[in-house]
Amino acid sequence: DTEVTQTPKHLVMGMTNKKSLKCEQHMGHRAMYWYKQKAKKPPELMFVYSYEKLSINESVPSRFSPECPNSSLLNLHLHALQPEDSALYLCASSPAPAAATNEKLFFGSGTQLSVL
Amino acid sequence: RKEVEQDPGPFNVPEGATVAFNCTYSNSASQSFFWYRQDCRKEPKLLMSVYSSGNEDGRFTAQLNRASQYISLLIRDSKLSDSATYLCVVTGGGNKLTFGTGTQLKVEL
């Protein structure tokens, strides 16, 4: 099993809604990531969890709130988003923190988010 | 200067052609280098890691030039299925992986 599973695949929400994106991996990976990707742009790092602890927050607005309940799960809680937050949100995992150990990233298929 | 730079393309090449992409990076302390491939509306997938001695995987060859701070990807005998965006990924500042803007390749009949 080499998959990173993300749900939902598509999400439409209003600016007053609260929603959550979910990510799951069962490869025993100890580092998990959230990336944001706009059309025709590269993925931008948002958060890194290393051994279930938040290790990197790329100055992401507080309307995005990550959570790592256990080593297999990563959530991204969304509240009061803006239309410019519409993007593809990608979850990734690696056996250990990738940048420190030359590990590759395994990406989920993403959640396409539209904020109205 | 951006941390990781790539020519966005598109590179339009005929089937069977050889095509090469370069990617420059600004952090001389970078240690990890990768090429990822991303199809339209799909997630990035690792194509190959890039090692100091250079490495080859079938039709794909990756090279690292530390002195000039760039990595390259050579694709021989291009196939239609090679059409995608190729993302260069490098260890950046703060020990993070940084993605380049990507190079779009279109292989045509």
PDB file of C-alpha atoms in Angstrom:
ATOM      1  CA  ASP A   1       0.000   0.000   0.000  1.00  0.00           C
ATOM      2  CA  THR A   2       1.771   3.130  -1.202  1.00  0.00           C
ATOM      3  CA  GLU A   3      -1.135   5.531  -1.220  1.00  0.00           C
ATOM      4  CA  VAL A   4      -1.889   8.833   0.384  1.00  0.00           C
ATOM      5  CA  THR A   5      -5.656   9.234   0.454  1.00  0.00           C
ATOM      6  CA  GLN A   6      -7.326  12.627   0.538  1.00  0.00           C
ATOM      7  CA  THR A   7     -10.990  13.426   1.033  1.00  0.00           C
ATOM      8  CA  PRO A   8     -13.026  15.039  -0.306  1.00  0.00           C
ATOM      9  CA  LYS A   9     -11.775  15.262  -3.891  1.00  0.00           C
ATOM     10  CA  HIS A  10     -13.810  18.407  -4.497  1.00  0.00           C
ATOM     11  CA  LEU A  11     -15.215  20.954  -2.056  1.00  0.00           C
ATOM     12  CA  VAL A  12     -17.275  24.079  -2.574  1.00  0.00           C
ATOM     13  CA  MET A  13     -17.779  26.289   0.454  1.00  0.00           C
ATOM     14  CA  GLY A  14     -19.021  29.727   1.338  1.00  0.00           C
ATOM     15  CA  MET A  15     -16.931  32.279   3.180  1.00  0.00           C
ATOM     16  CA  THR A  16     -18.799  31.653   6.444  1.00  0.00           C
ATOM     17  CA  ASN A  17     -18.583  27.869   6.341  1.00  0.00           C
ATOM     18  CA  LYS A  18     -16.379  25.583   8.423  1.00  0.00           C
ATOM     19  CA  LYS A  19     -15.048  22.511   6.673  1.00  0.00           C
ATOM     20  CA  SER A  20     -12.179  20.055   7.040  1.00  0.00           C
ATOM     21  CA  LEU A  21      -9.868  18.349   4.596  1.00  0.00           C
ATOM     22  CA  LYS A  22      -8.637  14.889   5.524  1.00  0.00           C
ATOM     23  CA  CYS A  23      -5.495  12.988   4.626  1.00  0.00           C
ATOM     24  CA  GLU A  24      -4.539   9.435   5.534  1.00  0.00           C
ATOM     25  CA  GLN A  25      -1.508   7.235   4.913  1.00  0.00           C
ATOM     26  CA  HIS A  26      -0.688   3.748   6.175  1.00  0.00           C
ATOM     27  CA  MET A  27       2.905   3.522   5.036  1.00  0.00           C
ATOM     28  CA  GLY A  28       4.307   4.240   8.492  1.00  0.00           C
ATOM     29  CA  HIS A  29       5.562   7.622   7.350  1.00  0.00           C
ATOM     30  CA  ARG A  30       6.439  10.018  10.165  1.00  0.00           C
ATOM     31  CA  ALA A  31       6.361  13.296   8.235  1.00  0.00           C
ATOM     32  CA  MET A  32       3.219  14.754   6.665  1.00  0.00           C
ATOM     33  CA  TYR A  33       2.694  17.952   4.714  1.00  0.00           C
ATOM     34  CA  TRP A  34       0.049  20.308   3.426  1.00  0.00           C
ATOM     35  CA  TYR A  35       0.696  22.128   0.158  1.00  0.00           C
ATOM     36  CA  LYS A  36      -1.449  24.663  -1.700  1.00  0.00           C
ATOM     37  CA  GLN A  37      -1.303  24.826  -5.497  1.00  0.00           C
ATOM     38  CA  LYS A  38      -2.884  27.462  -7.711  1.00  0.00           C
ATOM     39  CA  ALA A  39      -3.355  26.854 -11.431  1.00  0.00           C
ATOM     40  CA  LYS A  40      -0.114  26.916 -13.441  1.00  0.00           C
ATOM     41  CA  LYS A  41       1.931  27.487 -10.255  1.00  0.00           C
ATOM     42  CA  PRO A  42       4.101  25.098  -8.253  1.00  0.00           C
ATOM     43  CA  PRO A  43       2.947  23.628  -4.937  1.00  0.00           C
ATOM     44  CA  GLU A  44       3.542  25.990  -2.013  1.00  0.00           C
ATOM     45  CA  LEU A  45       4.339  24.527   1.365  1.00  0.00           C
ATOM     46  CA  MET A  46       1.877  25.379   4.139  1.00  0.00           C
ATOM     47  CA  PHE A  47       2.622  23.067   7.073  1.00  0.00           C
ATOM     48  CA  VAL A  48       4.931  20.210   8.000  1.00  0.00           C
ATOM     49  CA  TYR A  49       4.273  17.703  10.765  1.00  0.00           C
ATOM     50  CA  SER A  50       7.226  15.687  11.924  1.00  0.00           C
ATOM     51  CA  TYR A  51       6.542  12.821  14.350  1.00  0.00           C
ATOM     52  CA  GLU A  52       3.049  14.247  14.908  1.00  0.00           C
ATOM     53  CA  LYS A  53       4.386  17.648  15.941  1.00  0.00           C
ATOM     54  CA  LEU A  54       4.016  20.804  13.879  1.00  0.00           C
ATOM     55  CA  SER A  55       7.539  21.636  12.740  1.00  0.00           C
ATOM     56  CA  ILE A  56       6.949  24.179   9.983  1.00  0.00           C
ATOM     57  CA  ASN A  57       4.192  26.769   9.535  1.00  0.00           C
ATOM     58  CA  GLU A  58       4.878  28.923   6.505  1.00  0.00           C
ATOM     59  CA  SER A  59       3.123  31.978   7.974  1.00  0.00           C
ATOM     60  CA  VAL A  60      -0.224  30.569   6.915  1.00  0.00           C
ATOM     61  CA  PRO A  61      -3.292  32.651   7.932  1.00  0.00           C
ATOM     62  CA  SER A  62      -5.095  31.365  11.000  1.00  0.00           C
ATOM     63  CA  ARG A  63      -8.208  30.595   8.957  1.00  0.00           C
ATOM     64  CA  PHE A  64      -6.263  27.422   8.069  1.00  0.00           C
ATOM     65  CA  SER A  65      -5.744  25.180  11.090  1.00  0.00           C
ATOM     66  CA  PRO A  66      -3.831  21.906  10.774  1.00  0.00           C
ATOM     67  CA  GLU A  67      -4.237  18.938  13.071  1.00  0.00           C
ATOM     68  CA  CYS A  68      -2.389  15.643  13.310  1.00  0.00           C
ATOM     69  CA  PRO A  69      -4.464  13.302  15.503  1.00  0.00           C
ATOM     70  CA  ASN A  70      -2.061  10.393  15.000  1.00  0.00           C
ATOM     71  CA  SER A  71       0.801   9.281  12.791  1.00  0.00           C
ATOM     72  CA  SER A  72      -1.539   8.195   9.973  1.00  0.00           C
ATOM     73  CA  LEU A  73      -3.925  11.130   9.828  1.00  0.00           C
ATOM     74  CA  LEU A  74      -3.590  14.780   8.928  1.00  0.00           C
ATOM     75  CA  ASN A  75      -6.459  17.249   8.844  1.00  0.00           C
ATOM     76  CA  LEU A  76      -6.759  20.816   7.633  1.00  0.00           C
ATOM     77  CA  HIS A  77      -9.594  22.749   9.243  1.00  0.00           C
ATOM     78  CA  LEU A  78     -10.971  25.646   7.209  1.00  0.00           C
ATOM     79  CA  HIS A  79     -12.938  28.596   8.549  1.00  0.00           C
ATOM     80  CA  ALA A  80     -13.891  31.966   7.080  1.00  0.00           C
ATOM     81  CA  LEU A  81     -11.949  31.421   3.886  1.00  0.00           C
ATOM     82  CA  GLN A  82     -11.664  33.981   1.114  1.00  0.00           C
ATOM     83  CA  PRO A  83     -12.254  33.427  -2.622  1.00  0.00           C
ATOM     84  CA  GLU A  84      -8.495  33.755  -3.218  1.00  0.00           C
ATOM     85  CA  ASP A  85      -8.031  30.620  -1.093  1.00  0.00           C
ATOM     86  CA  SER A  86      -9.551  28.585  -3.920  1.00  0.00           C
ATOM     87  CA  ALA A  87      -6.855  26.129  -5.011  1.00  0.00           C
ATOM     88  CA  LEU A  88      -5.791  22.489  -5.083  1.00  0.00           C
ATOM     89  CA  TYR A  89      -4.765  21.398  -1.581  1.00  0.00           C
ATOM     90  CA  LEU A  90      -2.264  18.571  -1.628  1.00  0.00           C
ATOM     91  CA  CYS A  91      -1.279  16.344   1.251  1.00  0.00           C
ATOM     92  CA  ALA A  92       2.033  14.515   1.150  1.00  0.00           C
ATOM     93  CA  SER A  93       4.008  12.177   3.367  1.00  0.00           C
ATOM     94  CA  SER A  94       7.551  10.916   3.615  1.00  0.00           C
ATOM     95  CA  PRO A  95       9.231   8.277   5.773  1.00  0.00           C
ATOM     96  CA  ALA A  96      11.093  10.988   7.693  1.00  0.00           C
ATOM     97  CA  PRO A  97      11.298  14.762   7.177  1.00  0.00           C
ATOM     98  CA  ALA A  98      12.155  14.896   3.501  1.00  0.00           C
ATOM     99  CA  ALA A  99      14.473  17.870   3.365  1.00  0.00           C
ATOM    100  CA  ALA A 100      16.675  16.495   6.123  1.00  0.00           C
ATOM    101  CA  THR A 101      16.963  12.951   4.882  1.00  0.00           C
ATOM    102  CA  ASN A 102      16.735  13.043   1.065  1.00  0.00           C
ATOM    103  CA  GLU A 103      13.410  11.244   1.261  1.00  0.00           C
ATOM    104  CA  LYS A 104      10.921  11.598  -1.545  1.00  0.00           C
ATOM    105  CA  LEU A 105       7.403  12.906  -1.067  1.00  0.00           C
ATOM    106  CA  PHE A 106       4.327  10.800  -1.735  1.00  0.00           C
ATOM    107  CA  PHE A 107       1.407  13.004  -2.705  1.00  0.00           C
ATOM    108  CA  GLY A 108      -2.305  12.438  -2.392  1.00  0.00           C
ATOM    109  CA  SER A 109      -4.506  13.315  -5.365  1.00  0.00           C
ATOM    110  CA  GLY A 110      -5.577  16.551  -3.705  1.00  0.00           C
ATOM    111  CA  THR A 111      -8.770  18.377  -2.808  1.00  0.00           C
ATOM    112  CA  GLN A 112      -9.930  20.964  -5.336  1.00  0.00           C
ATOM    113  CA  LEU A 113     -11.386  23.730  -3.178  1.00  0.00           C
ATOM    114  CA  SER A 114     -13.637  26.507  -4.417  1.00  0.00           C
ATOM    115  CA  VAL A 115     -14.587  29.335  -2.057  1.00  0.00           C
ATOM    116  CA  LEU A 116     -17.620  31.343  -3.110  1.00  0.00           C
TER     117      LEU A 116
ATOM    118  CA  ARG B   1      16.804  35.680  -7.396  1.00  0.00           C
ATOM    119  CA  LYS B   2      14.243  32.913  -6.834  1.00  0.00           C
ATOM    120  CA  GLU B   3      15.363  29.916  -4.802  1.00  0.00           C
ATOM    121  CA  VAL B   4      14.633  27.497  -7.634  1.00  0.00           C
ATOM    122  CA  GLU B   5      14.174  28.647 -11.233  1.00  0.00           C
ATOM    123  CA  GLN B   6      12.988  26.840 -14.326  1.00  0.00           C
ATOM    124  CA  ASP B   7      12.090  27.880 -17.854  1.00  0.00           C
ATOM    125  CA  PRO B   8       8.284  27.513 -17.884  1.00  0.00           C
ATOM    126  CA  GLY B   9       8.203  26.532 -21.569  1.00  0.00           C
ATOM    127  CA  PRO B  10       6.177  25.114 -23.165  1.00  0.00           C
ATOM    128  CA  PHE B  11       8.678  22.937 -24.952  1.00  0.00           C
ATOM    129  CA  ASN B  12       6.922  21.540 -28.020  1.00  0.00           C
ATOM    130  CA  VAL B  13       8.862  18.592 -29.443  1.00  0.00           C
ATOM    131  CA  PRO B  14       8.076  15.849 -31.978  1.00  0.00           C
ATOM    132  CA  GLU B  15       7.758  12.269 -30.871  1.00  0.00           C
ATOM    133  CA  GLY B  16      11.169  10.604 -30.736  1.00  0.00           C
ATOM    134  CA  ALA B  17      13.055  13.811 -30.052  1.00  0.00           C
ATOM    135  CA  THR B  18      15.543  14.372 -27.261  1.00  0.00           C
ATOM    136  CA  VAL B  19      14.757  17.249 -24.923  1.00  0.00           C
ATOM    137  CA  ALA B  20      16.592  18.705 -21.937  1.00  0.00           C
ATOM    138  CA  PHE B  21      15.502  20.946 -19.099  1.00  0.00           C
ATOM    139  CA  ASN B  22      17.636  22.852 -16.656  1.00  0.00           C
ATOM    140  CA  CYS B  23      16.845  24.078 -13.171  1.00  0.00           C
ATOM    141  CA  THR B  24      18.994  26.546 -11.238  1.00  0.00           C
ATOM    142  CA  TYR B  25      19.039  26.902  -7.464  1.00  0.00           C
ATOM    143  CA  SER B  26      20.349  29.668  -5.252  1.00  0.00           C
ATOM    144  CA  ASN B  27      21.187  27.896  -1.985  1.00  0.00           C
ATOM    145  CA  SER B  28      24.694  26.489  -2.292  1.00  0.00           C
ATOM    146  CA  ALA B  29      24.058  24.379   0.833  1.00  0.00           C
ATOM    147  CA  SER B  30      21.276  22.396  -0.870  1.00  0.00           C
ATOM    148  CA  GLN B  31      21.765  18.656  -0.526  1.00  0.00           C
ATOM    149  CA  SER B  32      18.656  17.016  -1.970  1.00  0.00           C
ATOM    150  CA  PHE B  33      17.522  17.283  -5.572  1.00  0.00           C
ATOM    151  CA  PHE B  34      14.584  15.692  -7.338  1.00  0.00           C
ATOM    152  CA  TRP B  35      12.581  15.792 -10.540  1.00  0.00           C
ATOM    153  CA  TYR B  36       8.816  15.386 -10.190  1.00  0.00           C
ATOM    154  CA  ARG B  37       6.292  15.040 -12.964  1.00  0.00           C
ATOM    155  CA  GLN B  38       2.818  16.545 -12.751  1.00  0.00           C
ATOM    156  CA  ASP B  39       0.030  15.834 -15.209  1.00  0.00           C
ATOM    157  CA  CYS B  40      -2.785  18.350 -15.630  1.00  0.00           C
ATOM    158  CA  ARG B  41      -5.050  18.410 -12.553  1.00  0.00           C
ATOM    159  CA  LYS B  42      -3.133  15.543 -10.954  1.00  0.00           C
ATOM    160  CA  GLU B  43      -0.714  15.343  -8.058  1.00  0.00           C
ATOM    161  CA  PRO B  44       3.072  15.546  -8.514  1.00  0.00           C
ATOM    162  CA  LYS B  45       4.810  12.184  -8.709  1.00  0.00           C
ATOM    163  CA  LEU B  46       8.502  11.518  -8.229  1.00  0.00           C
ATOM    164  CA  LEU B  47      10.283  10.922 -11.512  1.00  0.00           C
ATOM    165  CA  MET B  48      13.788  10.532 -10.127  1.00  0.00           C
ATOM    166  CA  SER B  49      16.166  11.694  -7.454  1.00  0.00           C
ATOM    167  CA  VAL B  50      19.316  13.439  -8.653  1.00  0.00           C
ATOM    168  CA  TYR B  51      22.639  12.180  -7.358  1.00  0.00           C
ATOM    169  CA  SER B  52      26.029  13.871  -7.475  1.00  0.00           C
ATOM    170  CA  SER B  53      27.386  11.335  -9.937  1.00  0.00           C
ATOM    171  CA  GLY B  54      24.376  11.656 -12.229  1.00  0.00           C
ATOM    172  CA  ASN B  55      21.863   8.896 -12.733  1.00  0.00           C
ATOM    173  CA  GLU B  56      19.859   7.294 -15.476  1.00  0.00           C
ATOM    174  CA  ASP B  57      16.514   5.529 -15.512  1.00  0.00           C
ATOM    175  CA  GLY B  58      15.596   4.214 -18.920  1.00  0.00           C
ATOM    176  CA  ARG B  59      15.094   7.174 -21.244  1.00  0.00           C
ATOM    177  CA  PHE B  60      15.647   9.693 -18.451  1.00  0.00           C
ATOM    178  CA  THR B  61      19.004  11.042 -17.298  1.00  0.00           C
ATOM    179  CA  ALA B  62      19.500  13.476 -14.438  1.00  0.00           C
ATOM    180  CA  GLN B  63      22.671  15.456 -13.775  1.00  0.00           C
ATOM    181  CA  LEU B  64      23.814  17.725 -10.953  1.00  0.00           C
ATOM    182  CA  ASN B  65      26.318  20.534 -11.404  1.00  0.00           C
ATOM    183  CA  ARG B  66      27.167  21.895  -7.955  1.00  0.00           C
ATOM    184  CA  ALA B  67      29.702  24.421  -9.214  1.00  0.00           C
ATOM    185  CA  SER B  68      27.132  26.153 -11.393  1.00  0.00           C
ATOM    186  CA  GLN B  69      24.224  25.272  -9.098  1.00  0.00           C
ATOM    187  CA  TYR B  70      21.934  23.611 -11.567  1.00  0.00           C
ATOM    188  CA  ILE B  71      20.370  20.242 -12.230  1.00  0.00           C
ATOM    189  CA  SER B  72      19.256  18.924 -15.582  1.00  0.00           C
ATOM    190  CA  LEU B  73      16.841  16.353 -16.946  1.00  0.00           C
ATOM    191  CA  LEU B  74      17.351  14.745 -20.351  1.00  0.00           C
ATOM    192  CA  ILE B  75      14.565  12.782 -21.987  1.00  0.00           C
ATOM    193  CA  ARG B  76      15.493  10.636 -24.966  1.00  0.00           C
ATOM    194  CA  ASP B  77      13.096   9.210 -27.556  1.00  0.00           C
ATOM    195  CA  SER B  78      10.177  11.344 -26.301  1.00  0.00           C
ATOM    196  CA  LYS B  79       6.772   9.699 -26.123  1.00  0.00           C
ATOM    197  CA  LEU B  80       3.356  11.331 -26.279  1.00  0.00           C
ATOM    198  CA  SER B  81       2.850  10.144 -22.704  1.00  0.00           C
ATOM    199  CA  ASP B  82       5.830  12.243 -21.580  1.00  0.00           C
ATOM    200  CA  SER B  83       3.699  15.375 -22.028  1.00  0.00           C
ATOM    201  CA  ALA B  84       3.452  16.897 -18.563  1.00  0.00           C
ATOM    202  CA  THR B  85       4.916  19.574 -16.339  1.00  0.00           C
ATOM    203  CA  TYR B  86       8.319  18.714 -14.893  1.00  0.00           C
ATOM    204  CA  LEU B  87       9.014  20.174 -11.460  1.00  0.00           C
ATOM    205  CA  CYS B  88      12.470  20.597 -10.054  1.00  0.00           C
ATOM    206  CA  VAL B  89      12.620  20.204  -6.253  1.00  0.00           C
ATOM    207  CA  VAL B  90      15.583  21.290  -4.131  1.00  0.00           C
ATOM    208  CA  THR B  91      16.351  21.526  -0.444  1.00  0.00           C
ATOM    209  CA  GLY B  92      15.893  25.222   0.253  1.00  0.00           C
ATOM    210  CA  GLY B  93      16.425  27.548   3.171  1.00  0.00           C
ATOM    211  CA  GLY B  94      15.133  26.379   6.537  1.00  0.00           C
ATOM    212  CA  ASN B  95      15.724  22.778   5.497  1.00  0.00           C
ATOM    213  CA  LYS B  96      12.558  22.738   3.380  1.00  0.00           C
ATOM    214  CA  LEU B  97      11.954  21.274  -0.033  1.00  0.00           C
ATOM    215  CA  THR B  98      11.321  24.044  -2.556  1.00  0.00           C
ATOM    216  CA  PHE B  99       9.561  23.509  -5.857  1.00  0.00           C
ATOM    217  CA  GLY B 100      10.531  25.257  -9.050  1.00  0.00           C
ATOM    218  CA  THR B 101       7.805  26.772 -11.203  1.00  0.00           C
ATOM    219  CA  GLY B 102       7.867  23.782 -13.524  1.00  0.00           C
ATOM    220  CA  THR B 103       8.619  23.290 -17.209  1.00  0.00           C
ATOM    221  CA  GLN B 104       5.786  22.255 -19.492  1.00  0.00           C
ATOM    222  CA  LEU B 105       6.570  19.641 -22.120  1.00  0.00           C
ATOM    223  CA  LYS B 106       4.290  18.866 -25.049  1.00  0.00           C
ATOM    224  CA  VAL B 107       5.244  15.928 -27.236  1.00  0.00           C
ATOM    225  CA  GLU B 108       3.504  15.996 -30.596  1.00  0.00           C
ATOM    226  CA  LEU B 109       2.978  13.502 -33.432  1.00  0.00           C
TER     227      LEU B 109
END
